[in-house]
Short mmCIF file of C-alpha atoms in Angstrom, two decimals:
data_model
loop_
_atom_site.label_atom_id
_atom_site.label_comp_id
_atom_site.label_asym_id
_atom_site.label_seq_id
_atom_site.Cartn_x
_atom_site.Cartn_y
_atom_site.Cartn_z
CA MET U 171 50.11 -18.84 -63.65
CA PRO U 172 50.34 -20.51 -67.07
CA LEU U 173 50.03 -17.95 -70.04
CA TYR U 174 48.07 -20.39 -72.35
CA ASN U 175 45.26 -22.79 -71.90
CA LYS U 176 46.05 -26.58 -71.38
CA ILE U 177 42.43 -27.78 -70.91
CA ASN U 178 41.03 -29.97 -73.99
CA SER U 179 38.65 -27.93 -76.22
CA LYS U 180 35.75 -30.16 -75.97
CA VAL U 181 35.76 -29.93 -72.22
CA LEU U 182 35.99 -26.06 -72.48
CA LYS U 183 32.90 -25.85 -74.95
CA GLU U 184 31.02 -28.00 -72.65
CA LYS U 185 31.94 -25.78 -69.69
CA ILE U 186 30.83 -22.66 -71.40
CA ALA U 187 27.54 -24.17 -72.58
CA GLU U 188 26.62 -25.10 -68.93
CA ASP U 189 27.65 -21.70 -67.59
CA SER U 190 24.57 -19.55 -67.16
CA ARG U 191 26.31 -16.32 -66.39
CA PRO U 192 25.41 -13.61 -68.90
CA ARG U 193 28.30 -12.80 -71.45
CA THR U 194 28.50 -10.39 -74.32
CA THR U 195 30.95 -10.46 -77.32
CA ILE U 196 32.99 -7.47 -78.00
CA SER U 197 35.60 -6.56 -80.60
CA PHE U 198 38.07 -3.91 -80.49
CA TYR U 199 41.59 -2.67 -82.02
CA ARG U 200 43.92 0.00 -81.67
CA TYR U 201 47.02 0.85 -83.91
CA HIS U 202 49.88 1.85 -81.74
CA GLN U 203 53.56 1.27 -81.76
CA ILE U 204 54.12 -1.50 -78.94
CA ALA U 205 57.88 -1.67 -78.37
CA ASP U 206 57.91 -5.15 -76.72
CA PRO U 207 54.81 -7.21 -77.99
CA TYR U 208 55.76 -10.20 -75.98
CA LEU U 209 55.98 -8.43 -72.68
CA PHE U 210 52.76 -6.68 -73.37
CA ARG U 211 51.15 -10.08 -74.32
CA ASP U 212 52.19 -11.71 -70.92
CA GLU U 213 50.86 -8.81 -68.90
CA LEU U 214 47.68 -8.67 -70.71
CA TYR U 215 47.07 -12.35 -70.58
CA LYS U 216 47.14 -12.42 -66.75
CA LYS U 217 44.75 -9.15 -66.49
CA LEU U 218 42.22 -10.75 -68.73
CA GLU U 219 42.48 -14.38 -67.49
CA SER U 220 41.87 -13.06 -63.82
CA ILE U 221 38.45 -11.71 -64.81
CA ASP U 222 37.44 -14.73 -66.89
CA VAL U 223 37.78 -13.25 -70.43
CA LEU U 224 37.62 -15.51 -73.24
CA GLY U 225 38.42 -14.97 -76.97
CA ARG U 226 41.20 -14.31 -79.64
CA VAL U 227 43.66 -11.57 -79.21
CA TYR U 228 46.53 -10.68 -81.65
CA VAL U 229 49.40 -8.32 -80.53
CA ALA U 230 52.20 -6.92 -82.85
CA ARG U 231 54.41 -4.00 -82.85
CA GLU U 232 51.82 -2.05 -84.74
CA GLY U 233 49.06 -2.64 -82.07
CA ILE U 234 46.24 -4.92 -80.93
CA ASN U 235 43.10 -6.62 -82.42
CA ALA U 236 40.82 -8.57 -80.38
CA GLN U 237 37.39 -10.37 -80.29
CA VAL U 238 36.46 -11.43 -76.86
CA SER U 239 33.62 -12.84 -74.76
CA ILE U 240 33.36 -10.99 -71.33
CA LEU U 241 31.04 -11.60 -68.40
CA LYS U 242 28.50 -8.56 -68.37
CA ALA U 243 29.12 -7.95 -64.78
CA SER U 244 32.83 -7.57 -65.29
CA LEU U 245 32.61 -4.89 -68.12
CA GLU U 246 34.06 -2.26 -65.97
CA GLN U 247 36.92 -4.31 -64.85
CA PHE U 248 37.46 -5.31 -68.34
CA ARG U 249 37.73 -1.67 -69.61
CA ALA U 250 39.85 -0.67 -66.55
CA ALA U 251 42.26 -3.56 -67.68
CA LEU U 252 42.58 -2.15 -71.05
CA GLU U 253 42.75 1.48 -70.14
CA SER U 254 45.66 0.66 -67.64
CA TYR U 255 47.81 1.13 -70.77
CA HIS U 256 47.88 4.75 -71.83
CA PHE U 257 47.40 3.98 -75.52
CA MET U 258 44.12 2.27 -74.91
CA LYS U 259 42.38 5.23 -73.22
CA GLY U 260 38.97 5.65 -74.81
CA VAL U 261 39.31 2.61 -76.97
CA ARG U 262 36.01 2.00 -78.90
CA LEU U 263 34.37 -1.39 -77.78
CA ASN U 264 32.09 -2.85 -80.49
CA VAL U 265 29.36 -4.86 -78.85
CA ALA U 266 27.81 -7.73 -81.03
CA VAL U 267 24.51 -7.09 -82.48
CA ASP U 268 23.09 -10.88 -82.50
CA ASP U 269 24.77 -12.62 -79.66
CA ASP U 270 24.16 -15.68 -77.32
CA GLY U 271 27.20 -15.33 -75.19
CA LYS U 272 28.84 -18.47 -76.44
CA SER U 273 31.13 -16.96 -79.14
CA PHE U 274 34.55 -18.23 -77.59
CA PHE U 275 35.47 -20.80 -75.00
CA LYS U 276 39.12 -20.05 -74.30
CA LEU U 277 41.53 -17.19 -74.15
CA LYS U 278 44.32 -16.96 -76.67
CA ILE U 279 46.57 -14.09 -76.99
CA LYS U 280 49.16 -14.39 -79.85
CA VAL U 281 52.01 -12.25 -80.95
CA ARG U 282 52.27 -11.81 -84.60
CA PRO U 283 54.21 -9.75 -87.22
CA LYS U 284 51.25 -7.57 -87.80
CA ILE U 285 47.67 -7.46 -86.14
CA LEU U 286 46.35 -7.34 -89.81
CA ALA U 287 48.51 -9.06 -92.69
CA ASP U 288 48.81 -6.68 -95.39
CA GLY U 289 51.87 -7.79 -97.58
CA LEU U 290 53.32 -4.45 -97.59
CA GLU U 291 56.85 -3.80 -97.07
CA ASP U 292 56.85 -0.05 -97.53
CA GLN U 293 58.55 1.31 -94.56
CA THR U 294 57.47 4.89 -95.17
CA PHE U 295 53.79 3.91 -94.78
CA ASP U 296 52.35 5.20 -91.59
CA VAL U 297 49.10 3.37 -90.49
CA THR U 298 48.19 6.07 -87.96
CA LYS U 299 47.53 8.61 -90.72
CA LYS U 300 44.04 7.27 -91.43
CA GLY U 301 41.03 8.69 -93.52
CA LYS U 302 38.12 10.40 -92.02
CA HIS U 303 35.89 8.50 -89.89
CA LEU U 304 31.99 8.58 -90.72
CA SER U 305 29.31 8.11 -88.29
CA ALA U 306 26.22 5.98 -89.39
CA GLU U 307 24.30 9.19 -90.33
CA GLU U 308 27.24 10.60 -92.24
CA PHE U 309 27.84 7.32 -93.98
CA ASN U 310 24.21 7.20 -95.16
CA ALA U 311 24.45 10.67 -96.44
CA LEU U 312 27.57 10.52 -98.38
CA THR U 313 27.07 7.09 -99.88
CA ALA U 314 23.58 8.30 -101.09
CA ASN U 315 25.62 10.53 -103.73
CA GLU U 316 26.44 7.44 -105.95
CA GLN U 317 27.71 9.58 -108.77
CA ASN U 318 30.59 11.01 -106.76
CA THR U 319 31.12 8.16 -104.27
CA LEU U 320 32.75 4.84 -104.39
CA LEU U 321 31.47 2.47 -101.75
CA ILE U 322 34.02 -0.32 -101.14
CA ASP U 323 33.62 -3.52 -98.98
CA MET U 324 36.93 -4.25 -97.55
CA ARG U 325 36.07 -7.85 -96.65
CA ASN U 326 36.53 -11.34 -98.15
CA HIS U 327 34.38 -12.95 -100.70
CA TYR U 328 32.66 -15.39 -98.25
CA GLU U 329 31.85 -12.48 -95.97
CA THR U 330 30.24 -10.26 -98.68
CA GLU U 331 28.34 -13.32 -99.92
CA VAL U 332 25.97 -13.36 -96.88
CA GLY U 333 25.70 -9.54 -96.48
CA HIS U 334 26.82 -6.21 -97.69
CA PHE U 335 25.75 -2.62 -97.96
CA GLU U 336 23.39 -1.62 -100.89
CA GLY U 337 25.51 -0.49 -103.94
CA ALA U 338 28.73 -1.65 -102.49
CA ILE U 339 31.65 -2.64 -104.68
CA CYS U 340 32.53 -6.14 -103.22
CA PRO U 341 35.92 -7.14 -104.60
CA ASP U 342 36.42 -10.94 -105.23
CA VAL U 343 39.33 -11.53 -102.90
CA ASP U 344 40.36 -14.28 -100.42
CA THR U 345 42.51 -12.03 -98.06
CA PHE U 346 42.95 -8.37 -97.06
CA ARG U 347 46.32 -8.40 -98.68
CA ASP U 348 44.80 -9.34 -102.05
CA SER U 349 42.24 -6.51 -101.78
CA LEU U 350 44.74 -3.60 -101.58
CA PRO U 351 46.50 -3.76 -104.99
CA LEU U 352 43.08 -5.02 -106.74
CA ILE U 353 41.29 -1.89 -105.32
CA GLU U 354 43.90 0.59 -106.28
CA ASN U 355 44.57 -0.81 -109.84
CA GLU U 356 41.04 -1.80 -110.92
CA ILE U 357 38.67 0.32 -108.99
CA LEU U 358 40.31 3.62 -107.79
CA LYS U 359 42.40 4.09 -110.91
CA GLY U 360 40.70 6.82 -113.06
CA ASN U 361 38.42 7.74 -110.04
CA GLU U 362 40.91 9.92 -108.08
CA ASP U 363 38.35 12.82 -107.69
CA LYS U 364 35.76 10.70 -106.21
CA ASN U 365 34.88 10.14 -102.51
CA ILE U 366 36.30 6.84 -101.38
CA VAL U 367 34.23 5.19 -98.69
CA MET U 368 35.39 1.93 -97.16
CA TYR U 369 33.69 -0.30 -94.54
CA CYS U 370 34.57 -3.73 -92.83
CA THR U 371 33.26 -5.72 -89.95
CA GLY U 372 34.70 -3.56 -87.01
CA GLY U 373 36.84 -0.88 -88.69
CA ILE U 374 40.49 -2.54 -88.35
CA ARG U 375 40.71 -3.32 -92.25
CA CYS U 376 39.22 -0.09 -93.64
CA GLU U 377 41.31 1.89 -91.08
CA LYS U 378 44.55 0.45 -92.53
CA ALA U 379 43.14 0.60 -96.14
CA SER U 380 42.26 4.25 -95.68
CA ALA U 381 45.80 5.11 -94.30
CA TYR U 382 47.36 3.22 -97.20
CA PHE U 383 45.46 4.84 -99.95
CA LYS U 384 46.04 8.34 -98.49
CA HIS U 385 49.63 7.30 -98.47
CA LYS U 386 49.18 6.59 -102.15
CA GLY U 387 47.98 9.99 -102.96
CA PHE U 388 44.29 9.61 -102.86
CA LYS U 389 42.61 12.79 -101.17
CA ASN U 390 39.03 12.10 -100.29
CA VAL U 391 39.33 8.88 -98.16
CA PHE U 392 36.71 7.97 -95.62
CA GLN U 393 35.86 4.87 -93.41
CA LEU U 394 32.77 3.82 -91.56
CA GLU U 395 33.42 4.36 -87.85
CA GLY U 396 33.34 0.96 -86.00
CA GLY U 397 32.46 -0.83 -89.06
CA ILE U 398 29.27 -2.86 -89.67
CA ILE U 399 28.86 -3.79 -85.94
CA LYS U 400 28.73 -0.13 -84.67
CA TYR U 401 26.61 0.93 -87.74
CA ALA U 402 23.95 -1.51 -86.91
CA GLN U 403 23.74 -0.46 -83.23
CA ASP U 404 23.65 3.20 -84.17
CA ALA U 405 20.99 2.70 -86.81
CA ILE U 406 18.75 1.00 -84.35
CA LYS U 407 19.63 3.55 -81.54
CA ASN U 408 19.11 6.71 -83.86
CA GLY U 409 16.18 5.46 -85.90
CA LEU U 410 18.26 5.52 -89.12
CA GLU U 411 17.60 3.65 -92.40
CA ASN U 412 19.57 0.48 -92.22
CA ARG U 413 21.23 0.01 -95.59
CA PHE U 414 23.08 -3.20 -94.79
CA VAL U 415 21.41 -6.25 -96.40
CA GLY U 416 21.77 -9.64 -94.85
CA LYS U 417 23.98 -11.24 -92.24
CA ASN U 418 27.43 -9.85 -90.90
CA PHE U 419 30.12 -12.57 -91.09
CA VAL U 420 31.98 -12.79 -87.69
CA PHE U 421 35.19 -14.76 -86.97
CA ASP U 422 34.05 -16.59 -83.86
CA GLU U 423 31.80 -19.50 -82.96
CA ARG U 424 28.72 -17.88 -84.18
CA LEU U 425 30.00 -17.36 -87.85
CA GLY U 426 27.52 -14.71 -88.52
CA GLU U 427 24.96 -12.10 -86.90
CA ARG U 428 21.72 -10.98 -88.34
CA ILE U 429 21.60 -7.35 -89.49
CA SER U 430 18.59 -7.38 -91.79
CA PRO U 431 15.79 -10.21 -92.47
CA GLU U 432 16.74 -10.58 -96.02
CA ILE U 433 18.68 -13.80 -97.06
CA ILE U 434 20.94 -12.87 -99.98
CA ALA U 435 23.13 -16.30 -100.18
CA ASN U 436 22.34 -19.78 -101.06
CA CYS U 437 23.26 -23.24 -99.79
CA HIS U 438 26.48 -24.44 -101.57
CA GLN U 439 24.86 -27.91 -101.83
CA CYS U 440 21.25 -27.72 -102.97
CA GLY U 441 21.04 -23.90 -103.95
CA LYS U 442 18.03 -22.97 -101.68
CA PRO U 443 18.11 -19.54 -100.01
CA CYS U 444 20.46 -19.78 -96.98
CA ASP U 445 23.20 -17.74 -95.23
CA THR U 446 24.25 -20.16 -92.36
CA HIS U 447 28.09 -20.72 -92.48
CA THR U 448 29.44 -23.85 -91.04
CA ASN U 449 32.62 -25.93 -91.11
CA CYS U 450 32.64 -29.44 -92.45
CA LYS U 451 32.40 -31.94 -89.69
CA ASN U 452 35.01 -34.14 -91.15
CA ASP U 453 38.15 -32.69 -89.35
CA ALA U 454 40.52 -33.60 -92.25
CA CYS U 455 38.50 -31.12 -94.46
CA HIS U 456 37.02 -28.45 -92.07
CA LEU U 457 35.78 -26.68 -95.22
CA LEU U 458 33.96 -23.40 -94.45
CA PHE U 459 30.86 -23.25 -96.42
CA ILE U 460 27.01 -22.44 -96.42
CA GLN U 461 24.62 -25.08 -95.62
CA CYS U 462 20.89 -25.38 -95.06
CA ASP U 463 19.12 -27.33 -92.53
CA GLU U 464 17.95 -30.04 -94.89
CA CYS U 465 21.57 -30.60 -96.23
CA ALA U 466 23.03 -30.46 -92.80
CA GLU U 467 20.76 -33.43 -91.85
CA LYS U 468 21.49 -35.35 -95.29
CA TYR U 469 25.20 -35.07 -94.83
CA ALA U 470 25.51 -34.81 -91.06
CA GLY U 471 26.97 -31.36 -91.20
CA CYS U 472 29.66 -32.36 -93.78
CA CYS U 473 30.44 -30.78 -97.13
CA SER U 474 30.10 -33.97 -99.14
CA ALA U 475 29.17 -37.61 -99.26
CA GLU U 476 32.96 -38.60 -99.18
CA CYS U 477 33.49 -36.45 -96.01
CA HIS U 478 30.30 -37.91 -94.47
CA GLU U 479 31.76 -41.19 -94.90
CA ILE U 480 34.93 -40.43 -93.28
CA SER U 481 33.11 -38.78 -90.45
CA LEU U 482 31.51 -42.02 -89.55
CA LEU U 483 34.70 -43.88 -89.03
CA PRO U 484 36.15 -44.41 -85.46
CA LYS U 485 37.91 -41.20 -84.20
CA GLU U 486 41.42 -43.14 -84.12
CA LYS U 487 41.01 -44.15 -87.77
CA GLN U 488 40.28 -40.48 -88.67
CA LYS U 489 43.29 -39.36 -86.79
CA GLU U 490 45.49 -41.91 -88.66
CA LEU U 491 44.24 -40.90 -92.10
CA ARG U 492 44.89 -37.26 -91.50
CA LYS U 493 48.28 -37.64 -89.77
CA GLY U 494 50.88 -35.24 -91.19
CA ILE U 495 48.42 -33.59 -93.48
CA ASP U 496 48.11 -29.81 -93.27
CA ARG U 497 45.29 -28.46 -95.54
CA GLY U 498 45.50 -24.98 -94.24
CA ARG U 499 42.38 -22.81 -94.25
CA GLN U 500 39.70 -24.23 -96.79
CA VAL U 501 36.84 -21.97 -97.80
CA TYR U 502 34.30 -22.73 -100.40
CA LYS U 503 33.89 -20.37 -103.29
CA LYS U 504 31.40 -20.43 -106.13
CA GLY U 505 33.36 -21.00 -109.52
CA ARG U 506 36.24 -22.79 -107.87
CA VAL U 507 36.83 -26.43 -107.66
CA ARG U 508 36.20 -27.76 -104.00
CA PRO U 509 39.35 -28.76 -102.30
CA LYS U 510 40.11 -32.34 -103.53
CA LEU U 511 40.65 -35.24 -101.13
CA THR U 512 44.23 -36.39 -100.62
CA GLU U 513 45.26 -39.60 -102.28
CA GLN U 514 45.32 -41.35 -99.12
CA PHE U 515 41.60 -40.53 -98.52
CA LYS U 516 40.81 -41.63 -102.18
CA LYS U 517 42.49 -45.04 -101.52
CA HIS U 518 40.64 -45.49 -98.11
CA LEU U 519 37.11 -44.49 -99.87
CA LYS U 520 37.51 -47.43 -102.36
CA HIS U 521 37.68 -49.85 -99.57
CA LEU U 522 34.40 -48.49 -97.75
#
């Protein structure tokens, strides 16, 4: 059995679009010392592939982090596959709030140095010594005390732009590793006596952050159990006030799930209220940005007129132009210059 998918992505997307079997999107993580991540990865791939699990899973010596799409009929088999490993017993499965079952189209399990890149080299830091978990009800009660509590969003700028908790501090960061020193030096310094409450999408980022800030000497450290996803489910289930405003950004094909009806962001092209993230249809750009329906039609899903022109070229010509160019992950940010076209593209545009 191959341990990776060899089928063309376009074919896989068409296959999942035509599949009528009900699916659900689930995320989970567990910090645990895994002695041989590669062996664990190979075993897990075989188990998940056998029950038609799709998604993205990261494995490292510090644990596992996963976002997957599973057949609803296979939920018990899925849990059994996970709990065949002793450290996964009772692992919390966060079920997506707003889900069409088309979040992933193939299974990828990758071994990484860490399941969450943090930029830390401190060998004395123990990620398992985390802060206190808060239920949705406890979270609402503690964060209502604004005078003695700091509520910190541990996500990136493009996530908080479309949704966040009322009264939250949203650091202007690109990555998790950027957030740790900024929060310690600019937010927590001088507030050592306050309650520090953190949240993220599903819990993995604020769990590591809570352990890190406890390691740095902060005493009253808390995290929202299960993150925004579990909070939204519990608020509905238990009739609690939902204090999250807007949309929850997610790292799959959906790019977001609606938590409240408010739209707090704007189209990056025309400025009208909008919170729909998309990737530029010019594969040489692939910029992540917010685009309204009108601009999507005007620019054919591209981030600019230039990218629209390039996207109209024959596919082979587009491949030729971007050959050997690695633009990395491109994310739009207000106040920053949009990633510029390469000189190669500029020369080509002059001849269009």
